[in-house]
mmCIF file of C-alpha atoms in Angstrom:
data_model
loop_
_atom_site.group_PDB
_atom_site.id
_atom_site.type_symbol
_atom_site.label_atom_id
_atom_site.label_comp_id
_atom_site.label_asym_id
_atom_site.label_seq_id
_atom_site.Cartn_x
_atom_site.Cartn_y
_atom_site.Cartn_z
ATOM 1 C CA MET A 1 15.426 32.738 -26.658
ATOM 2 C CA GLU A 2 12.373 34.019 -24.766
ATOM 3 C CA LEU A 3 10.219 31.541 -22.857
ATOM 4 C CA GLN A 4 7.205 32.143 -25.148
ATOM 5 C CA TYR A 5 9.112 30.729 -28.099
ATOM 6 C CA ILE A 6 10.534 27.850 -26.065
ATOM 7 C CA TRP A 7 7.016 26.863 -24.973
ATOM 8 C CA PHE A 8 5.732 27.132 -28.542
ATOM 9 C CA PHE A 9 8.226 24.447 -29.555
ATOM 10 C CA ILE A 10 7.556 22.421 -26.380
ATOM 11 C CA VAL A 11 3.858 22.277 -27.361
ATOM 12 C CA GLY A 12 5.016 21.260 -30.845
ATOM 13 C CA VAL A 13 7.203 18.453 -29.430
ATOM 14 C CA LEU A 14 4.320 17.200 -27.262
ATOM 15 C CA LEU A 15 2.026 17.096 -30.304
ATOM 16 C CA VAL A 16 4.739 15.277 -32.272
ATOM 17 C CA GLY A 17 4.895 12.717 -29.452
ATOM 18 C CA TYR A 18 1.124 12.361 -29.567
ATOM 19 C CA LEU A 19 0.999 11.993 -33.348
ATOM 20 C CA VAL A 20 3.837 9.437 -33.400
ATOM 21 C CA LEU A 21 2.540 7.291 -30.524
ATOM 22 C CA ASP A 22 -1.222 7.570 -30.924
ATOM 23 C CA GLY A 23 -0.664 7.628 -34.691
ATOM 24 C CA PHE A 24 0.266 3.960 -34.860
ATOM 25 C CA ASP A 25 -2.592 2.836 -32.644
ATOM 26 C CA PHE A 26 -4.987 4.879 -34.809
ATOM 27 C CA GLY A 27 -3.435 3.033 -37.741
ATOM 28 C CA VAL A 28 -3.920 -0.332 -36.053
ATOM 29 C CA GLY A 29 -7.621 0.487 -35.592
ATOM 30 C CA ILE A 30 -7.965 1.550 -39.242
ATOM 31 C CA SER A 31 -6.175 -1.659 -40.317
ATOM 32 C CA LEU A 32 -8.490 -3.933 -38.332
ATOM 33 C CA PRO A 33 -10.892 -4.860 -41.186
ATOM 34 C CA PHE A 34 -8.102 -5.119 -43.776
ATOM 35 C CA VAL A 35 -5.530 -7.438 -42.151
ATOM 36 C CA SER A 36 -7.865 -9.725 -40.182
ATOM 37 C CA LYS A 37 -9.538 -12.805 -41.635
ATOM 38 C CA ASP A 38 -11.337 -14.055 -38.508
ATOM 39 C CA ASP A 39 -12.028 -13.138 -34.903
ATOM 40 C CA THR A 40 -8.699 -14.522 -33.637
ATOM 41 C CA ASP A 41 -6.844 -12.304 -36.127
ATOM 42 C CA ARG A 42 -8.818 -9.295 -34.924
ATOM 43 C CA ARG A 43 -7.947 -10.130 -31.306
ATOM 44 C CA VAL A 44 -4.260 -10.364 -32.251
ATOM 45 C CA VAL A 45 -4.424 -6.954 -33.960
ATOM 46 C CA ILE A 46 -6.230 -5.307 -31.029
ATOM 47 C CA ASN A 47 -3.815 -6.841 -28.517
ATOM 48 C CA THR A 48 -0.816 -5.272 -30.258
ATOM 49 C CA ILE A 49 -1.951 -1.947 -28.755
ATOM 50 C CA GLY A 50 -4.046 -3.251 -25.828
ATOM 51 C CA PRO A 51 -1.568 -2.363 -23.039
ATOM 52 C CA ILE A 52 -0.417 0.992 -24.469
ATOM 53 C CA TRP A 53 -3.153 2.810 -26.409
ATOM 54 C CA ASP A 54 -4.446 4.777 -23.429
ATOM 55 C CA LEU A 55 -0.877 5.556 -22.312
ATOM 56 C CA ASN A 56 -0.224 7.100 -25.734
ATOM 57 C CA GLU A 57 -3.121 9.501 -25.249
ATOM 58 C CA THR A 58 -1.346 10.934 -22.198
ATOM 59 C CA TRP A 59 0.617 13.064 -24.649
ATOM 60 C CA LEU A 60 -2.588 14.705 -25.907
ATOM 61 C CA ILE A 61 -3.706 15.505 -22.364
ATOM 62 C CA VAL A 62 -0.303 16.966 -21.468
ATOM 63 C CA ALA A 63 -0.176 18.963 -24.736
ATOM 64 C CA GLY A 64 -3.689 20.320 -24.100
ATOM 65 C CA ALA A 65 -2.798 21.288 -20.514
ATOM 66 C CA CYS A 66 0.389 23.037 -21.641
ATOM 67 C CA LEU A 67 -1.503 24.858 -24.384
ATOM 68 C CA PHE A 68 -4.088 26.042 -21.863
ATOM 69 C CA ALA A 69 -1.487 27.256 -19.365
ATOM 70 C CA ALA A 70 1.147 28.671 -21.736
ATOM 71 C CA PHE A 71 -1.116 30.108 -24.462
ATOM 72 C CA PRO A 72 -4.607 30.735 -22.986
ATOM 73 C CA GLU A 73 -5.621 33.061 -25.844
ATOM 74 C CA TRP A 74 -4.699 30.432 -28.468
ATOM 75 C CA TYR A 75 -6.457 27.695 -26.485
ATOM 76 C CA ALA A 76 -9.671 29.720 -26.028
ATOM 77 C CA THR A 77 -9.888 30.960 -29.633
ATOM 78 C CA MET A 78 -9.010 27.648 -31.256
ATOM 79 C CA PHE A 79 -11.280 25.537 -29.061
ATOM 80 C CA SER A 80 -14.232 27.902 -29.547
ATOM 81 C CA GLY A 81 -13.622 28.159 -33.312
ATOM 82 C CA PHE A 82 -12.937 24.464 -33.898
ATOM 83 C CA TYR A 83 -15.552 23.425 -31.349
ATOM 84 C CA LEU A 84 -17.548 20.970 -33.491
ATOM 85 C CA ALA A 85 -14.438 19.360 -35.007
ATOM 86 C CA LEU A 86 -12.848 18.891 -31.577
ATOM 87 C CA LEU A 87 -16.134 17.568 -30.159
ATOM 88 C CA LEU A 88 -16.224 14.963 -32.950
ATOM 89 C CA ILE A 89 -12.643 13.962 -32.090
ATOM 90 C CA LEU A 90 -13.614 13.555 -28.432
ATOM 91 C CA VAL A 91 -16.676 11.449 -29.314
ATOM 92 C CA ALA A 92 -14.549 9.276 -31.630
ATOM 93 C CA LEU A 93 -11.903 8.736 -28.937
ATOM 94 C CA ILE A 94 -14.571 7.760 -26.396
ATOM 95 C CA LEU A 95 -16.228 5.433 -28.926
ATOM 96 C CA ARG A 96 -12.901 3.727 -29.613
ATOM 97 C CA GLY A 97 -11.954 3.361 -25.952
ATOM 98 C CA VAL A 98 -15.365 1.962 -25.026
ATOM 99 C CA SER A 99 -15.196 -0.495 -27.935
ATOM 100 C CA PHE A 100 -11.854 -1.906 -26.758
ATOM 101 C CA GLU A 101 -13.400 -2.594 -23.356
ATOM 102 C CA TYR A 102 -16.849 -3.838 -24.428
ATOM 103 C CA ARG A 103 -15.960 -5.889 -27.512
ATOM 104 C CA HIS A 104 -15.280 -9.059 -25.542
ATOM 105 C CA GLN A 105 -18.276 -8.654 -23.203
ATOM 106 C CA GLY A 106 -20.689 -10.192 -25.746
ATOM 107 C CA LYS A 107 -20.372 -13.586 -27.390
ATOM 108 C CA SER A 108 -22.361 -13.047 -30.607
ATOM 109 C CA GLU A 109 -20.618 -12.222 -33.877
ATOM 110 C CA GLN A 110 -22.987 -9.305 -34.427
ATOM 111 C CA TRP A 111 -22.009 -7.742 -31.078
ATOM 112 C CA LYS A 112 -18.305 -7.954 -31.938
ATOM 113 C CA ALA A 113 -18.878 -6.714 -35.490
ATOM 114 C CA TRP A 114 -20.538 -3.521 -34.221
ATOM 115 C CA PHE A 115 -17.657 -2.729 -31.860
ATOM 116 C CA ASP A 116 -15.142 -3.519 -34.615
ATOM 117 C CA ARG A 117 -16.896 -0.881 -36.757
ATOM 118 C CA PHE A 118 -16.730 1.599 -33.852
ATOM 119 C CA ILE A 119 -12.990 0.888 -33.456
ATOM 120 C CA PHE A 120 -12.483 1.607 -37.170
ATOM 121 C CA ILE A 121 -14.524 4.839 -37.092
ATOM 122 C CA GLY A 122 -12.995 5.944 -33.790
ATOM 123 C CA SER A 123 -9.523 5.370 -35.217
ATOM 124 C CA ALA A 124 -10.009 6.982 -38.659
ATOM 125 C CA LEU A 125 -11.887 10.131 -37.614
ATOM 126 C CA PRO A 126 -9.382 11.681 -35.128
ATOM 127 C CA PRO A 127 -6.327 11.770 -37.448
ATOM 128 C CA LEU A 128 -8.541 13.039 -40.294
ATOM 129 C CA LEU A 129 -9.858 15.892 -38.141
ATOM 130 C CA TRP A 130 -6.511 16.638 -36.461
ATOM 131 C CA GLY A 131 -4.917 16.933 -39.893
ATOM 132 C CA THR A 132 -7.744 19.215 -41.020
ATOM 133 C CA ALA A 133 -7.271 21.407 -37.925
ATOM 134 C CA PHE A 134 -3.476 21.668 -38.320
ATOM 135 C CA ALA A 135 -3.848 22.501 -42.007
ATOM 136 C CA ASN A 136 -6.363 25.249 -41.188
ATOM 137 C CA LEU A 137 -3.967 26.789 -38.672
ATOM 138 C CA ILE A 138 -1.330 27.380 -41.362
ATOM 139 C CA HIS A 139 -3.783 27.989 -44.227
ATOM 140 C CA GLY A 140 -5.600 30.760 -42.394
ATOM 141 C CA VAL A 141 -9.047 31.028 -40.846
ATOM 142 C CA PRO A 142 -11.469 33.962 -40.494
ATOM 143 C CA LEU A 143 -9.941 35.466 -37.376
ATOM 144 C CA GLU A 144 -10.439 39.032 -36.183
ATOM 145 C CA ARG A 145 -8.613 40.954 -33.502
ATOM 146 C CA LEU A 146 -10.954 42.680 -31.057
ATOM 147 C CA GLU A 147 -10.446 46.314 -30.085
ATOM 148 C CA ASN A 148 -10.589 45.526 -26.365
ATOM 149 C CA GLY A 149 -8.070 42.664 -26.682
ATOM 150 C CA GLY A 150 -8.278 39.052 -27.744
ATOM 151 C CA TRP A 151 -9.365 37.406 -30.996
ATOM 152 C CA ILE A 152 -12.596 35.923 -32.318
ATOM 153 C CA PHE A 153 -13.142 33.176 -34.905
ATOM 154 C CA THR A 154 -15.934 34.295 -37.262
ATOM 155 C CA GLY A 155 -16.276 31.131 -39.383
ATOM 156 C CA ASN A 156 -18.094 27.837 -38.890
ATOM 157 C CA LEU A 157 -17.476 24.107 -39.396
ATOM 158 C CA PHE A 158 -17.855 24.381 -43.186
ATOM 159 C CA THR A 159 -15.241 27.174 -43.268
ATOM 160 C CA LEU A 160 -12.748 24.608 -42.015
ATOM 161 C CA LEU A 161 -13.606 22.092 -44.736
ATOM 162 C CA ASN A 162 -11.665 23.693 -47.601
ATOM 163 C CA PRO A 163 -9.637 21.647 -50.171
ATOM 164 C CA TYR A 164 -6.253 22.360 -48.568
ATOM 165 C CA SER A 165 -7.318 21.374 -45.053
ATOM 166 C CA LEU A 166 -9.115 18.246 -46.293
ATOM 167 C CA LEU A 167 -5.931 17.221 -48.104
ATOM 168 C CA GLY A 168 -4.042 17.805 -44.844
ATOM 169 C CA GLY A 169 -6.556 15.631 -42.996
ATOM 170 C CA ILE A 170 -6.330 12.807 -45.531
ATOM 171 C CA THR A 171 -2.516 13.026 -45.420
ATOM 172 C CA ILE A 172 -2.374 12.594 -41.637
ATOM 173 C CA MET A 173 -4.951 9.779 -41.740
ATOM 174 C CA MET A 174 -3.015 7.889 -44.436
ATOM 175 C CA LEU A 175 0.283 8.382 -42.588
ATOM 176 C CA CYS A 176 -1.323 6.904 -39.465
ATOM 177 C CA PHE A 177 -2.758 4.017 -41.526
ATOM 178 C CA VAL A 178 0.677 3.021 -42.848
ATOM 179 C CA HIS A 179 2.271 3.705 -39.447
ATOM 180 C CA GLY A 180 -0.191 1.236 -37.908
ATOM 181 C CA LEU A 181 0.412 -1.409 -40.567
ATOM 182 C CA VAL A 182 4.165 -1.221 -39.988
ATOM 183 C CA PHE A 183 3.581 -1.486 -36.233
ATOM 184 C CA ILE A 184 1.423 -4.607 -36.730
ATOM 185 C CA SER A 185 4.147 -6.222 -38.845
ATOM 186 C CA LEU A 186 6.629 -5.336 -36.092
ATOM 187 C CA LYS A 187 4.492 -6.753 -33.272
ATOM 188 C CA THR A 188 3.012 -9.909 -34.821
ATOM 189 C CA ASP A 189 4.165 -13.041 -36.558
ATOM 190 C CA GLY A 190 2.862 -15.422 -39.203
ATOM 191 C CA ASP A 191 0.203 -14.572 -41.790
ATOM 192 C CA ILE A 192 -0.968 -11.347 -40.126
ATOM 193 C CA ARG A 193 2.577 -10.003 -40.209
ATOM 194 C CA GLU A 194 2.907 -10.778 -43.922
ATOM 195 C CA ARG A 195 -0.526 -9.320 -44.770
ATOM 196 C CA ALA A 196 0.255 -6.122 -42.843
ATOM 197 C CA ARG A 197 3.620 -5.720 -44.582
ATOM 198 C CA ALA A 198 2.164 -6.342 -48.044
ATOM 199 C CA LEU A 199 -0.668 -3.875 -47.421
ATOM 200 C CA ALA A 200 1.795 -1.283 -46.075
ATOM 201 C CA VAL A 201 3.685 -1.466 -49.379
ATOM 202 C CA LYS A 202 0.501 -0.809 -51.406
ATOM 203 C CA VAL A 203 -0.960 1.867 -49.119
ATOM 204 C CA GLY A 204 2.489 3.401 -48.722
ATOM 205 C CA LEU A 205 2.676 4.271 -52.424
ATOM 206 C CA VAL A 206 -0.675 6.080 -52.289
ATOM 207 C CA THR A 207 0.416 7.868 -49.119
ATOM 208 C CA ILE A 208 3.639 9.095 -50.736
ATOM 209 C CA VAL A 209 1.657 10.716 -53.561
ATOM 210 C CA ILE A 210 -0.891 12.345 -51.209
ATOM 211 C CA ALA A 211 1.771 13.558 -48.759
ATOM 212 C CA ALA A 212 3.892 14.978 -51.601
ATOM 213 C CA ALA A 213 0.892 16.965 -52.891
ATOM 214 C CA PHE A 214 0.223 18.380 -49.405
ATOM 215 C CA LEU A 215 3.868 19.311 -48.754
ATOM 216 C CA ILE A 216 4.255 20.991 -52.158
ATOM 217 C CA TRP A 217 1.001 22.945 -51.630
ATOM 218 C CA THR A 218 2.258 23.999 -48.168
ATOM 219 C CA ILE A 219 5.562 25.227 -49.603
ATOM 220 C CA ILE A 220 3.780 27.178 -52.364
ATOM 221 C CA GLU A 221 1.447 28.840 -49.821
ATOM 222 C CA HIS A 222 4.417 30.019 -47.710
ATOM 223 C CA LEU A 223 6.858 31.126 -50.405
ATOM 224 C CA GLY A 224 6.826 34.668 -48.997
ATOM 225 C CA SER A 225 7.311 33.563 -45.399
ATOM 226 C CA ASP A 226 10.470 34.391 -43.411
ATOM 227 C CA THR A 227 10.747 30.707 -42.458
ATOM 228 C CA ILE A 228 10.398 29.294 -45.977
ATOM 229 C CA VAL A 229 13.941 27.820 -45.934
ATOM 230 C CA PHE A 230 13.168 25.820 -42.777
ATOM 231 C CA VAL A 231 9.770 24.781 -44.200
ATOM 232 C CA VAL A 232 11.408 23.456 -47.384
ATOM 233 C CA VAL A 233 14.187 21.633 -45.491
ATOM 234 C CA LEU A 234 11.775 19.977 -43.028
ATOM 235 C CA ALA A 235 9.342 19.041 -45.804
ATOM 236 C CA ALA A 236 12.218 17.507 -47.794
ATOM 237 C CA LEU A 237 13.351 15.512 -44.732
ATOM 238 C CA ALA A 238 9.775 14.263 -44.229
ATOM 239 C CA ALA A 239 9.601 13.188 -47.884
ATOM 240 C CA VAL A 240 12.984 11.399 -47.773
ATOM 241 C CA ALA A 241 12.047 9.602 -44.537
ATOM 242 C CA LEU A 242 8.684 8.506 -45.982
ATOM 243 C CA ILE A 243 10.262 7.103 -49.148
ATOM 244 C CA GLY A 244 12.954 5.433 -47.026
ATOM 245 C CA ALA A 245 10.255 3.876 -44.826
ATOM 246 C CA TRP A 246 8.508 2.475 -47.898
ATOM 247 C CA LEU A 247 11.773 0.973 -49.208
ATOM 248 C CA ALA A 248 12.605 -0.523 -45.794
ATOM 249 C CA ASN A 249 9.140 -2.043 -45.567
ATOM 250 C CA PHE A 250 9.441 -3.403 -49.123
ATOM 251 C CA LYS A 251 12.721 -5.100 -48.085
ATOM 252 C CA GLY A 252 11.112 -6.522 -44.920
ATOM 253 C CA ARG A 253 13.169 -4.339 -42.554
ATOM 254 C CA GLU A 254 10.334 -3.581 -40.172
ATOM 255 C CA GLY A 255 12.441 -1.923 -37.473
ATOM 256 C CA TRP A 256 13.913 0.547 -39.959
ATOM 257 C CA ALA A 257 10.519 1.104 -41.567
ATOM 258 C CA PHE A 258 8.951 2.004 -38.211
ATOM 259 C CA THR A 259 11.862 4.274 -37.235
ATOM 260 C CA LEU A 260 11.684 6.121 -40.560
ATOM 261 C CA HIS A 261 7.919 6.478 -40.195
ATOM 262 C CA VAL A 262 8.482 8.080 -36.792
ATOM 263 C CA LEU A 263 10.884 10.531 -38.472
ATOM 264 C CA THR A 264 8.363 11.175 -41.254
ATOM 265 C CA MET A 265 5.623 12.168 -38.845
ATOM 266 C CA THR A 266 8.048 14.204 -36.743
ATOM 267 C CA PHE A 267 9.336 16.221 -39.712
ATOM 268 C CA ALA A 268 5.818 16.595 -41.152
ATOM 269 C CA LEU A 269 4.455 18.175 -37.961
ATOM 270 C CA LEU A 270 7.571 20.303 -37.500
ATOM 271 C CA THR A 271 6.979 21.575 -41.050
ATOM 272 C CA VAL A 272 3.507 22.690 -39.954
ATOM 273 C CA PHE A 273 4.868 24.439 -36.852
ATOM 274 C CA MET A 274 7.628 26.150 -38.818
ATOM 275 C CA ALA A 275 5.088 27.324 -41.424
ATOM 276 C CA LEU A 276 3.069 28.765 -38.538
ATOM 277 C CA PHE A 277 5.993 30.538 -36.793
ATOM 278 C CA PRO A 278 5.979 33.268 -35.412
ATOM 279 C CA ASN A 279 2.168 33.013 -35.302
ATOM 280 C CA VAL A 280 -0.069 30.476 -33.580
ATOM 281 C CA MET A 281 -3.103 31.187 -35.795
ATOM 282 C CA ILE A 282 -3.058 32.833 -39.212
ATOM 283 C CA SER A 283 -5.967 35.041 -40.189
ATOM 284 C CA SER A 284 -7.456 34.983 -43.668
ATOM 285 C CA ILE A 285 -8.773 38.532 -42.991
ATOM 286 C CA ASP A 286 -5.926 41.056 -43.242
ATOM 287 C CA PRO A 287 -3.181 38.815 -41.765
ATOM 288 C CA ALA A 288 -0.902 41.765 -40.932
ATOM 289 C CA VAL A 289 -3.451 43.010 -38.403
ATOM 290 C CA ASN A 290 -5.349 39.918 -37.295
ATOM 291 C CA ASN A 291 -2.710 37.157 -37.042
ATOM 292 C CA MET A 292 -2.415 35.763 -33.514
ATOM 293 C CA THR A 293 1.284 35.796 -32.617
ATOM 294 C CA ILE A 294 3.178 33.675 -30.092
ATOM 295 C CA THR A 295 3.877 36.654 -27.842
ATOM 296 C CA GLY A 296 0.305 37.953 -28.133
ATOM 297 C CA ALA A 297 -1.218 34.613 -27.114
ATOM 298 C CA SER A 298 1.159 33.639 -24.299
ATOM 299 C CA SER A 299 0.772 33.731 -20.516
ATOM 300 C CA SER A 300 2.796 35.936 -18.182
ATOM 301 C CA GLN A 301 6.541 35.442 -17.661
ATOM 302 C CA MET A 302 5.936 34.173 -14.102
ATOM 303 C CA THR A 303 3.509 31.485 -15.323
ATOM 304 C CA LEU A 304 5.922 30.305 -18.017
ATOM 305 C CA GLU A 305 8.823 30.155 -15.532
ATOM 306 C CA PHE A 306 6.739 28.046 -13.115
ATOM 307 C CA MET A 307 5.683 25.723 -15.975
ATOM 308 C CA THR A 308 9.302 25.317 -17.049
ATOM 309 C CA TRP A 309 10.357 24.053 -13.597
ATOM 310 C CA VAL A 310 7.367 21.680 -13.475
ATOM 311 C CA ALA A 311 8.279 20.329 -16.924
ATOM 312 C CA ILE A 312 11.942 19.821 -15.920
ATOM 313 C CA CYS A 313 10.829 17.730 -12.905
ATOM 314 C CA ALA A 314 7.907 15.797 -14.470
ATOM 315 C CA LEU A 315 9.021 15.048 -18.028
ATOM 316 C CA PRO A 316 11.816 12.551 -17.140
ATOM 317 C CA LEU A 317 9.331 10.570 -14.992
ATOM 318 C CA VAL A 318 6.768 10.407 -17.817
ATOM 319 C CA LEU A 319 9.414 9.303 -20.336
ATOM 320 C CA ALA A 320 10.824 6.690 -17.945
ATOM 321 C CA TYR A 321 7.374 5.205 -17.233
ATOM 322 C CA GLN A 322 6.492 5.084 -20.932
ATOM 323 C CA THR A 323 9.831 3.458 -21.841
ATOM 324 C CA TRP A 324 9.383 0.843 -19.091
ATOM 325 C CA THR A 325 5.851 0.025 -20.307
ATOM 326 C CA TYR A 326 6.997 -0.483 -23.893
ATOM 327 C CA TRP A 327 9.870 -2.677 -22.672
ATOM 328 C CA ILE A 328 7.531 -4.894 -20.607
ATOM 329 C CA PHE A 329 5.173 -5.456 -23.578
ATOM 330 C CA ARG A 330 7.881 -5.743 -26.246
ATOM 331 C CA LYS A 331 7.235 -9.353 -27.357
ATOM 332 C CA ARG A 332 5.503 -10.265 -30.615
ATOM 333 C CA ILE A 333 1.878 -11.432 -30.442
ATOM 334 C CA THR A 334 0.663 -14.458 -32.394
ATOM 335 C CA ARG A 335 -2.580 -16.372 -32.750
ATOM 336 C CA ALA A 336 -1.195 -18.973 -30.325
ATOM 337 C CA SER A 337 -0.678 -16.326 -27.626
ATOM 338 C CA ILE A 338 -4.367 -15.348 -27.600
ATOM 339 C CA PRO A 339 -6.288 -17.211 -24.846
ATOM 340 C CA VAL A 340 -9.563 -18.687 -26.085
ATOM 341 C CA ALA A 341 -11.663 -17.050 -23.371
ATOM 342 C CA ALA A 342 -10.091 -13.584 -23.555
ATOM 343 C CA HIS A 343 -10.323 -10.778 -26.095
#
C-alpha cells in the first residue's frame, strides 16, 4: 500500500484516539449539571478528569499536525472552508480549560455557577461541531477544483448546517454524553455512581435511536460507493457495540460498558473514514471532477517517508506516557476524597 493511503488511515486512527479519549471528558462536562446535587458532587465529577483532560487533547494536536504535514491541500481547504465552525470549537475548548482552572479561585456560589455553565457549553459544543464537520465531509460540500491546481470551498457556515450534518453532530454529542456518564460510574462511588449509571441507561436508549438513524442515512447515501460493503460492516459493528454497551450498563458492568463504548466510537468514526475513501473531501458540485482525493491532497513521497520514521520513534513514547498517567490516577473518587479547601 502506498504511503498516502497509510497516512490517511493514520490520521483516522489519531482522530479515533481523540474522539475516544476526549469524548469521555466532553461527556463528563455535559453530565455536570445532571449528576451533581451540590458543589461537592460537582467537584467529584470534575476531578474524575482533572489529571487527564488536557493529556487527551494531545491527540487532537498530533492529528492536526499530521494532517498539515501529510495532506496540506486537505488541511488548507478544510480549515478555510470550516473556519467559523473550527473557530467556535477552539473558543469552546479554551472556555472549558479556563473554567477548570478558575472555578475554584472564587468562593461565591455565583462565581462557581458561571464557570460550571462554561464547562457545560465548552464540553457540548466541540463534539456537536466535530460531528457536523465529519458528516459534511462524507455528505459533500460545495468544493471546486481550480484550473491552476488546488481546491476552493465556495459555501459558508450555513451551507454546513444541513439536516444530515446536524444529525451527525447530535449523534457524536450524544455518544460523548453517554461515554462520559459511563466513565463517571467507572471512576466514582456512592450516589454519584448510581445516578450516572441510571442516567446512562435512559440517555443510552435515545442515543441508540439517533445513532441508528445517522448510520442508516449514511449507508443509503453511499449505496453506490465502492466501499459500501466495508461501510455496512463497520456501521453494523458500531450498532452492535452500542447496544452491547447499553446492556452492560443496565447490568451494572461498568468496565464492559466503557470498553464497548470505546468500540462504538471507534467503529463509528471508521465508518465515516471508509465512506470517505478514496477521497478526503467530497464535492457536491460534479463529484467526478471536483472530489479531493487522497493522492491529490497528499505531500511528497520524501515528506511522508520522513513522517513515517518520526511516527515509528515517537508514537510508543506517547502511548507509554499516556498509559502510565492513567495507571497513576486509576483509583475511584468519592466525596470523602475531596479536600474541603480544594476544587
